[in-house]
Coordinates of C-alpha atoms in Angstrom, one line a residue:
X1 CA 75.7 53.8 -186.5
X2 CA 76.5 51.8 -189.6
X3 CA 76.0 53.2 -193.0
X4 CA 75.7 50.3 -195.4
X5 CA 74.2 52.3 -198.4
X6 CA 76.9 54.2 -200.2
X7 CA 76.2 57.9 -200.6
X8 CA 76.0 59.8 -203.9
X9 CA 77.8 62.7 -202.3
X10 CA 80.2 63.3 -199.4
X11 CA 81.1 66.8 -198.1
X12 CA 84.3 67.0 -196.0
X13 CA 84.7 70.3 -194.1
X14 CA 88.4 70.8 -193.4
X15 CA 91.5 69.8 -195.4
X16 CA 93.9 69.0 -192.6
X17 CA 95.3 65.6 -191.9
X18 CA 91.8 64.1 -190.9
X19 CA 89.9 65.6 -193.9
X20 CA 92.5 65.2 -196.6
X21 CA 93.4 61.6 -195.7
X22 CA 89.7 60.7 -195.7
X23 CA 89.2 62.2 -199.1
X24 CA 92.2 60.3 -200.4
X25 CA 90.9 57.0 -198.9
X26 CA 87.3 57.5 -200.1
X27 CA 88.6 58.1 -203.7
X28 CA 90.3 54.7 -203.6
X29 CA 87.7 52.7 -201.7
X30 CA 85.7 50.1 -203.7
X31 CA 82.0 51.1 -203.6
X32 CA 82.6 54.8 -203.8
X33 CA 83.5 55.0 -207.5
X34 CA 80.2 56.9 -208.2
X35 CA 80.4 59.1 -205.1
X36 CA 81.0 62.8 -205.5
X37 CA 83.6 63.9 -203.0
X38 CA 84.0 67.6 -202.1
X39 CA 86.5 69.1 -199.6
X40 CA 85.8 72.7 -198.5
X41 CA 88.3 74.8 -196.5
X42 CA 89.0 78.5 -196.1
X43 CA 92.5 79.1 -197.7
X44 CA 91.9 82.9 -197.9
X45 CA 92.2 82.7 -201.6
X46 CA 95.6 81.1 -201.7
X47 CA 94.3 77.8 -203.0
X48 CA 96.6 76.0 -200.6
X49 CA 95.0 73.0 -199.0
X50 CA 95.3 72.9 -196.1
X51 CA 95.7 76.6 -195.1
X52 CA 99.0 77.7 -193.5
X53 CA 97.4 78.0 -190.1
X54 CA 96.2 74.4 -190.0
X55 CA 97.7 72.3 -187.2
X56 CA 99.1 69.9 -189.8
X57 CA 101.2 72.5 -191.6
X58 CA 104.6 73.3 -190.0
X59 CA 108.3 72.8 -190.5
X60 CA 108.4 69.6 -188.6
X61 CA 106.4 67.1 -186.6
X62 CA 107.6 64.1 -184.5
X63 CA 107.1 60.7 -186.1
X64 CA 107.2 58.0 -183.5
X65 CA 105.7 54.7 -182.3
X66 CA 106.5 55.8 -178.7
X67 CA 103.1 55.6 -177.1
X68 CA 102.0 54.3 -173.7
X69 CA 98.8 53.1 -175.4
X70 CA 99.5 49.9 -177.4
X71 CA 96.8 50.7 -180.0
X72 CA 98.5 53.9 -181.0
X73 CA 101.9 52.4 -180.8
X74 CA 100.9 49.7 -183.2
X75 CA 99.2 52.1 -185.6
X76 CA 102.2 54.5 -185.6
X77 CA 104.5 51.6 -186.4
X78 CA 102.3 50.7 -189.3
X79 CA 102.5 54.4 -190.5
X80 CA 106.3 54.4 -190.1
X81 CA 106.5 51.6 -192.7
X82 CA 105.2 54.1 -195.2
X83 CA 107.3 57.1 -194.0
X84 CA 110.4 54.9 -194.6
X85 CA 109.6 54.6 -198.2
X86 CA 111.8 57.3 -199.6
X87 CA 111.6 57.3 -203.3
X88 CA 111.2 60.8 -204.9
X89 CA 107.5 60.1 -205.5
X90 CA 106.9 58.5 -202.1
X91 CA 105.8 60.2 -198.9
X92 CA 109.1 60.0 -197.1
X93 CA 111.2 61.0 -200.1
X94 CA 112.9 64.3 -201.0
X95 CA 113.7 64.9 -197.3
X96 CA 110.2 64.8 -196.1
X97 CA 111.1 62.2 -193.4
X98 CA 114.3 61.7 -191.4
X99 CA 114.9 58.9 -188.8
X100 CA 117.3 60.7 -186.5
X101 CA 116.1 59.0 -183.3
X102 CA 114.0 60.1 -180.4
X103 CA 114.7 60.7 -176.7
X104 CA 111.6 60.6 -174.5
X105 CA 112.1 61.6 -170.9
X106 CA 110.3 62.9 -167.8
X107 CA 111.0 64.2 -164.3
X108 CA 110.3 62.1 -161.2
X109 CA 107.6 64.3 -159.6
X110 CA 105.8 61.6 -157.6
X111 CA 102.2 60.5 -158.1
X112 CA 99.2 62.7 -158.6
X113 CA 96.8 62.6 -155.6
X114 CA 93.9 61.7 -157.9
X115 CA 95.7 58.9 -159.6
X116 CA 96.1 60.8 -162.9
X117 CA 99.0 59.5 -165.0
X118 CA 102.3 61.4 -164.8
X119 CA 104.8 62.0 -167.6
X120 CA 107.0 59.4 -166.1
X121 CA 104.2 56.9 -166.2
X122 CA 103.7 57.6 -169.8
X123 CA 107.5 57.3 -170.6
X124 CA 107.8 53.9 -168.9
X125 CA 104.7 52.6 -170.6
X126 CA 105.9 53.8 -174.0
X127 CA 109.3 52.2 -173.5
X128 CA 107.6 48.9 -172.7
X129 CA 105.5 49.1 -175.8
X130 CA 108.4 50.0 -178.2
X131 CA 110.6 47.2 -176.8
X132 CA 107.8 44.7 -177.3
X133 CA 107.1 45.9 -180.9
X134 CA 110.8 45.8 -181.7
X135 CA 111.1 42.2 -180.5
X136 CA 107.9 41.2 -182.4
X137 CA 109.3 42.8 -185.6
X138 CA 112.7 41.0 -185.2
X139 CA 114.6 44.3 -185.1
X140 CA 117.6 45.0 -183.0
X141 CA 116.9 46.0 -179.4
X142 CA 120.3 47.7 -179.3
X143 CA 118.7 50.8 -180.9
X144 CA 116.4 51.3 -177.9
X145 CA 118.4 52.2 -174.8
X146 CA 117.3 53.1 -171.3
X147 CA 118.7 56.3 -169.9
X148 CA 118.0 55.8 -166.2
X149 CA 119.3 59.0 -164.6
X150 CA 119.7 62.6 -165.1
X151 CA 123.4 62.0 -165.8
X152 CA 122.7 59.3 -168.4
X153 CA 120.3 61.7 -170.2
X154 CA 122.9 64.5 -170.0
X155 CA 125.5 62.3 -171.6
X156 CA 123.2 61.2 -174.4
X157 CA 122.1 64.8 -175.2
X158 CA 125.5 66.4 -174.4
X159 CA 123.9 69.0 -172.2
X160 CA 124.8 70.2 -168.7
X161 CA 121.2 71.1 -168.0
X162 CA 118.3 69.1 -166.5
X163 CA 116.7 67.0 -169.3
X164 CA 114.8 64.7 -166.9
X165 CA 115.3 61.9 -164.4
X166 CA 114.5 58.8 -166.5
X167 CA 114.0 58.1 -170.2
X168 CA 115.2 56.2 -173.2
X169 CA 116.4 56.7 -176.8
X170 CA 114.6 55.0 -179.7
X171 CA 116.7 55.2 -182.9
X172 CA 113.7 53.9 -184.9
X173 CA 111.8 57.2 -184.5
X174 CA 112.3 60.6 -186.2
X175 CA 110.6 63.6 -187.7
X176 CA 108.8 64.7 -190.9
X177 CA 108.5 68.1 -192.7
X178 CA 104.8 68.5 -192.0
X179 CA 104.1 71.3 -194.5
X180 CA 105.9 69.6 -197.4
X181 CA 104.2 66.2 -196.5
X182 CA 100.7 67.8 -196.6
X183 CA 101.7 69.5 -200.0
X184 CA 102.6 66.0 -201.3
X185 CA 99.4 64.5 -200.1
X186 CA 97.3 67.3 -201.6
X187 CA 99.1 66.9 -204.9
X188 CA 98.4 63.2 -204.9
X189 CA 94.7 63.6 -204.2
X190 CA 94.3 66.5 -206.7
X191 CA 96.1 64.7 -209.5
X192 CA 93.4 61.9 -209.5
X193 CA 90.8 64.5 -210.5
X194 CA 88.2 62.7 -208.3
X195 CA 88.0 65.1 -205.4
X196 CA 86.5 68.6 -205.8
X197 CA 88.2 71.3 -203.7
X198 CA 86.3 74.4 -202.7
X199 CA 88.1 77.5 -201.3
X200 CA 85.5 79.0 -199.0
X201 CA 84.6 79.6 -195.4
X202 CA 81.8 77.4 -193.9
X203 CA 79.5 79.5 -191.9
X204 CA 77.2 76.8 -190.4
X205 CA 75.8 73.4 -190.9
X206 CA 72.3 73.2 -192.5
X207 CA 69.6 70.8 -191.3
X208 CA 66.2 69.5 -192.3
X209 CA 64.5 67.9 -189.3
X210 CA 67.1 65.6 -187.7
X211 CA 69.2 65.4 -190.9
X212 CA 72.3 67.4 -191.6
X213 CA 72.0 68.1 -195.4
X214 CA 75.0 70.3 -196.0
X215 CA 76.9 73.4 -195.2
X216 CA 76.1 77.1 -195.7
X217 CA 79.1 79.1 -196.8
X218 CA 79.9 82.7 -195.7
X219 CA 78.7 84.0 -199.0
X220 CA 75.3 82.3 -198.5
X221 CA 75.9 79.4 -200.9
X222 CA 74.7 76.0 -199.8
X223 CA 76.8 72.9 -200.4
X224 CA 74.6 69.8 -200.1
X225 CA 75.6 66.2 -199.5
X226 CA 74.3 62.9 -198.4
X227 CA 77.0 62.6 -195.8
X228 CA 78.6 65.6 -194.1
X229 CA 82.0 65.1 -192.4
X230 CA 83.3 67.8 -190.1
X231 CA 87.1 67.6 -189.9
X232 CA 87.8 71.2 -189.1
X233 CA 90.2 70.5 -186.2
X234 CA 90.2 73.2 -183.5
X235 CA 87.6 75.1 -185.6
X236 CA 85.0 72.4 -185.1
X237 CA 83.6 74.4 -182.2
X238 CA 82.3 76.9 -184.7
X239 CA 80.1 74.3 -186.3
X240 CA 79.1 71.8 -183.6
X241 CA 78.6 72.0 -179.8
X242 CA 81.3 69.6 -178.6
X243 CA 81.8 71.2 -175.2
X244 CA 83.2 68.7 -172.7
X245 CA 84.2 66.4 -175.5
X246 CA 86.6 68.3 -177.6
X247 CA 88.3 71.7 -177.0
X248 CA 90.6 74.0 -178.9
X249 CA 93.9 74.6 -177.1
X250 CA 96.8 76.8 -178.4
X251 CA 100.4 75.6 -178.1
X252 CA 103.3 77.9 -178.8
X253 CA 106.1 77.1 -181.3
X254 CA 109.3 79.2 -181.2
X255 CA 112.0 79.4 -184.0
X256 CA 115.6 80.4 -183.7
X257 CA 118.3 80.9 -186.4
X258 CA 121.4 78.7 -186.0
X259 CA 124.8 78.9 -187.7
X260 CA 126.0 76.6 -190.5
X261 CA 128.4 75.0 -188.0
X262 CA 125.5 74.4 -185.5
X263 CA 123.3 73.0 -188.2
X264 CA 126.0 70.6 -189.2
X265 CA 126.5 69.5 -185.6
X266 CA 122.7 69.2 -184.8
X267 CA 121.6 67.6 -188.1
X268 CA 121.8 64.1 -186.7
X269 CA 120.7 64.8 -183.2
X270 CA 117.6 63.0 -182.0
X271 CA 114.3 64.7 -181.3
X272 CA 113.9 65.2 -177.6
X273 CA 110.7 65.5 -175.5
X274 CA 110.3 65.9 -171.8
X275 CA 106.7 64.9 -170.9
X276 CA 106.8 66.7 -167.5
X277 CA 107.6 70.1 -168.9
X278 CA 106.1 69.3 -172.3
X279 CA 109.1 70.9 -173.9
X280 CA 110.5 69.4 -177.1
X281 CA 113.1 70.2 -179.7
X282 CA 113.0 68.6 -183.2
X283 CA 116.1 68.0 -185.2
X284 CA 116.8 71.4 -186.9
X285 CA 116.7 71.9 -190.6
X286 CA 117.8 74.7 -192.9
X287 CA 119.5 76.6 -190.0
X288 CA 116.2 76.9 -188.1
X289 CA 115.8 75.3 -184.7
X290 CA 112.3 74.8 -183.4
X291 CA 111.3 74.4 -179.7
X292 CA 107.7 73.9 -178.6
X293 CA 105.6 72.6 -175.7
X294 CA 103.2 69.7 -175.8
X295 CA 101.3 71.1 -172.8
X296 CA 97.8 71.8 -171.6
X297 CA 97.7 74.7 -174.0
X298 CA 96.1 78.1 -173.9
X299 CA 92.3 78.6 -174.0
X300 CA 90.5 81.2 -176.0
X301 CA 86.9 81.3 -174.9
X302 CA 84.6 83.3 -177.2
X303 CA 80.9 83.5 -177.9
X304 CA 79.9 81.3 -180.8
X305 CA 76.5 81.7 -182.5
X306 CA 76.8 79.2 -185.3
X307 CA 77.3 75.8 -183.5
X308 CA 74.8 73.1 -184.1
X309 CA 73.3 72.1 -180.8
X310 CA 74.2 68.8 -179.1
X311 CA 71.0 67.2 -180.4
X312 CA 68.0 68.0 -182.6
X313 CA 66.0 68.3 -179.4
X314 CA 68.0 71.3 -178.2
X315 CA 67.5 74.8 -179.3
X316 CA 70.3 76.5 -181.2
X317 CA 71.6 79.3 -179.1
X318 CA 74.9 81.1 -178.4
X319 CA 77.5 79.2 -176.5
X320 CA 80.9 80.0 -175.1
X321 CA 83.7 77.7 -176.3
X322 CA 87.5 77.9 -176.9
X323 CA 88.3 78.6 -180.5
X324 CA 91.5 79.3 -182.4
X325 CA 93.3 82.7 -182.7
X326 CA 95.9 82.4 -185.5
X327 CA 97.8 84.6 -187.9
X328 CA 94.5 85.6 -189.4
X329 CA 93.8 87.3 -186.1
X330 CA 97.1 89.1 -185.8
X331 CA 98.4 86.6 -183.2
X332 CA 101.2 85.1 -185.2
X333 CA 104.4 87.1 -184.4
X334 CA 104.2 87.0 -180.7
X335 CA 105.2 84.8 -177.8
X336 CA 103.7 85.1 -174.3
X337 CA 106.2 85.9 -171.6
X338 CA 105.7 82.6 -169.7
X339 CA 106.5 80.6 -172.8
X340 CA 109.5 82.7 -173.6
X341 CA 110.9 82.1 -170.2
X342 CA 110.2 78.4 -170.2
X343 CA 111.6 77.9 -173.8
X344 CA 114.9 79.5 -172.9
X345 CA 115.2 77.2 -169.9
X346 CA 114.4 74.3 -172.2
X347 CA 117.1 75.3 -174.6
X348 CA 119.6 75.1 -171.8
X349 CA 118.3 71.7 -170.6
X350 CA 117.8 69.9 -173.8
X351 CA 120.4 70.9 -176.3
X352 CA 124.1 71.9 -176.2
X353 CA 125.3 75.3 -177.4
X354 CA 126.6 78.1 -175.2
X355 CA 124.3 81.1 -175.2
X356 CA 121.8 79.7 -177.7
X357 CA 119.0 80.4 -175.2
X358 CA 119.8 84.1 -175.3
X359 CA 119.2 84.6 -179.0
X360 CA 116.2 86.6 -180.3
X361 CA 113.3 84.6 -181.8
X362 CA 113.2 84.3 -185.5
X363 CA 109.5 83.7 -185.3
X364 CA 106.7 82.3 -183.2
X365 CA 103.3 80.7 -183.8
X366 CA 100.4 79.3 -181.8
X367 CA 99.4 75.9 -183.1
X368 CA 95.9 74.8 -182.3
X369 CA 95.0 71.3 -181.1
X370 CA 91.6 69.9 -180.7
X371 CA 92.0 68.2 -177.3
X372 CA 90.0 65.4 -175.6
X373 CA 90.1 64.3 -172.0
X374 CA 91.7 60.9 -172.7
X375 CA 93.7 62.0 -175.8
X376 CA 91.7 59.6 -177.9
X377 CA 90.3 61.1 -181.1
X378 CA 86.6 61.6 -181.8
X379 CA 86.0 59.8 -185.0
X380 CA 82.3 58.7 -185.2
X381 CA 78.9 59.4 -186.4
X382 CA 77.3 62.2 -184.2
X383 CA 76.0 60.5 -181.1
X384 CA 73.5 63.1 -180.2
X385 CA 70.9 62.3 -182.8
X386 CA 72.0 64.3 -185.8
X387 CA 71.8 62.0 -188.9
X388 CA 74.3 61.9 -191.7
X389 CA 76.8 63.9 -189.7
X390 CA 80.2 62.3 -189.2
X391 CA 82.9 63.9 -187.0
X392 CA 86.7 63.4 -187.2
X393 CA 88.5 65.6 -184.8
X394 CA 90.1 65.6 -181.3
X395 CA 93.7 65.2 -182.7
X396 CA 95.0 66.0 -179.2
X397 CA 98.3 67.0 -180.8
X398 CA 99.3 63.6 -182.0
X399 CA 97.5 62.8 -185.3
X400 CA 99.9 64.0 -188.1
X401 CA 102.3 61.1 -187.9
X402 CA 99.5 58.7 -188.9
X403 CA 99.0 60.4 -192.2
X404 CA 99.8 57.4 -194.4
X405 CA 97.2 55.1 -192.7
X406 CA 94.7 57.5 -191.1
X407 CA 92.2 57.9 -193.9
X408 CA 91.6 54.2 -194.3
X409 CA 90.9 53.8 -190.6
X410 CA 88.5 56.7 -190.7
X411 CA 86.6 55.2 -193.6
X412 CA 86.5 51.9 -191.8
X413 CA 84.8 53.6 -188.9
X414 CA 82.3 55.3 -191.3
X415 CA 81.3 51.9 -192.5
X416 CA 80.9 50.4 -189.0
X417 CA 84.1 48.4 -189.3
X418 CA 86.4 50.4 -187.0
X419 CA 87.1 47.5 -184.6
X420 CA 89.3 48.4 -181.5
X421 CA 90.1 51.8 -182.9
X422 CA 86.5 52.6 -183.6
X423 CA 85.7 51.8 -180.0
X424 CA 88.5 54.1 -178.8
X425 CA 87.3 56.9 -181.1
X426 CA 83.6 56.6 -180.4
X427 CA 81.3 59.4 -179.2
X428 CA 81.5 59.4 -175.4
X429 CA 79.2 60.6 -172.7
X430 CA 80.3 63.5 -170.6
X431 CA 81.0 62.8 -167.0
X432 CA 81.2 66.4 -165.8
X433 CA 78.8 68.8 -167.5
X434 CA 80.7 71.9 -166.2
X435 CA 83.8 71.2 -168.4
X436 CA 84.1 73.5 -171.3
X437 CA 81.6 76.0 -169.8
X438 CA 81.7 79.2 -167.9
X439 CA 81.3 78.5 -164.1
X440 CA 81.0 81.4 -161.7
X441 CA 82.3 83.8 -164.3
X442 CA 85.4 81.6 -165.2
X443 CA 85.8 79.4 -168.2
X444 CA 86.5 75.8 -167.0
X445 CA 88.6 74.2 -169.6
X446 CA 89.0 70.5 -170.5
X447 CA 92.2 68.8 -169.3
X448 CA 93.9 66.0 -171.2
X449 CA 94.8 63.4 -168.6
X450 CA 96.8 60.7 -170.4
X451 CA 100.1 61.8 -168.8
X452 CA 101.5 63.4 -172.0
X453 CA 101.0 67.0 -171.1
X454 CA 103.3 69.4 -169.3
X455 CA 103.1 72.9 -167.8
X456 CA 100.0 74.2 -166.1
X457 CA 96.4 74.0 -167.3
X458 CA 93.8 76.8 -167.6
X459 CA 95.9 79.6 -169.1
X460 CA 93.8 82.1 -171.1
X461 CA 95.6 83.2 -174.3
X462 CA 94.6 86.8 -174.2
X463 CA 95.7 87.1 -170.5
X464 CA 99.1 85.6 -171.3
X465 CA 99.6 87.9 -174.3
X466 CA 98.7 90.9 -172.1
X467 CA 101.8 90.1 -169.9
X468 CA 104.1 92.0 -172.2
X469 CA 105.5 89.4 -174.5
X470 CA 109.0 90.1 -175.7
X471 CA 109.5 91.6 -179.1
X472 CA 110.7 89.3 -181.9

């Protein structure tokens, strides 16, 4: 679907990395000078866009071009050129970005019977891509080194644990302070005075015939627009039936306090990620060490009554879909037992420090991805027949790093000029209609199959919380 005629108004639902970067890009794009741009999000009266439980708000996120997919690797390398600009008024400045290096590793577990990619497949493909990109850029290949055994990984990471069987270090990657980076972006957009921000909860989309004409707020007010963009991340399931295409999955983050001496010793350590377990540790900052898991995630199936049906030809009715459960739902200061046990093992395997894995947690959080089967995002006009409805979601846990370039790519897709990326992000048909639905009394979750996930799929958040999580 190509939209040649510029709209008089655009409504963007969600102020996370997809929504806020799109608002920024539209405000700069020739042809949209007379377009009214509105961003609506529920900040609970704080006026902080995005809200603190948004996936794009955290102490740290990995910034890397280390992808097994060449398209994302190239896009991430483009984004890194912006992250490396570190003047005080630039994105990477004032400590928002640090290039401390990145160790990507995996365990040799053999092949999946169904041919699904393994973590080791992903790591090897990623290494090949970053080496090729480094050569093409004329950069030194000495900063990308293969670590071809458990022992080589142990020496690099200075740990006696089991960090993996094969991997590499890329000194051109690093991490960003996600929360402060989103604050910077919001300040940039707000300062132009072009984008209108509305602090409110969207209840449902409003339609006339086959057209989506706006959004109804919780207080009953209607926000109308020529184009409506849903960029609500894991909350998209509240507004649109995306079952089988996109699914909300929860991923635990754990935080530990470290000493001044440990902070000094760890400050220049690389980020490390094992794609078989999904465990990763980002270079600590301000005496806080963060460990997390890029896994299949927890599911939280609930009845939803507000979702727009998959097409105008379908009746609107209640559906069951996974949706977020965050600090707003009293789920912030807890960690399921299985995550606690795995994280403590990961601390032994991935970072030096005697007894660090025995310390109490300073805090914990469940971060919500919007996952897709192939880990490609869903950035496209609605493919089921709803007009004027654009969707930008399906982050699959790897969108934040593209912040400097993402909005422009999304607007290109809006205008039918998405090219290769537009093809990757298109609305796709569902192969298995049982995915994302209740089958024989059990919710059958979507599984991301690109080789980047660790742990076990299908865990239900409330069941895991019920297994007596340790007190923090």
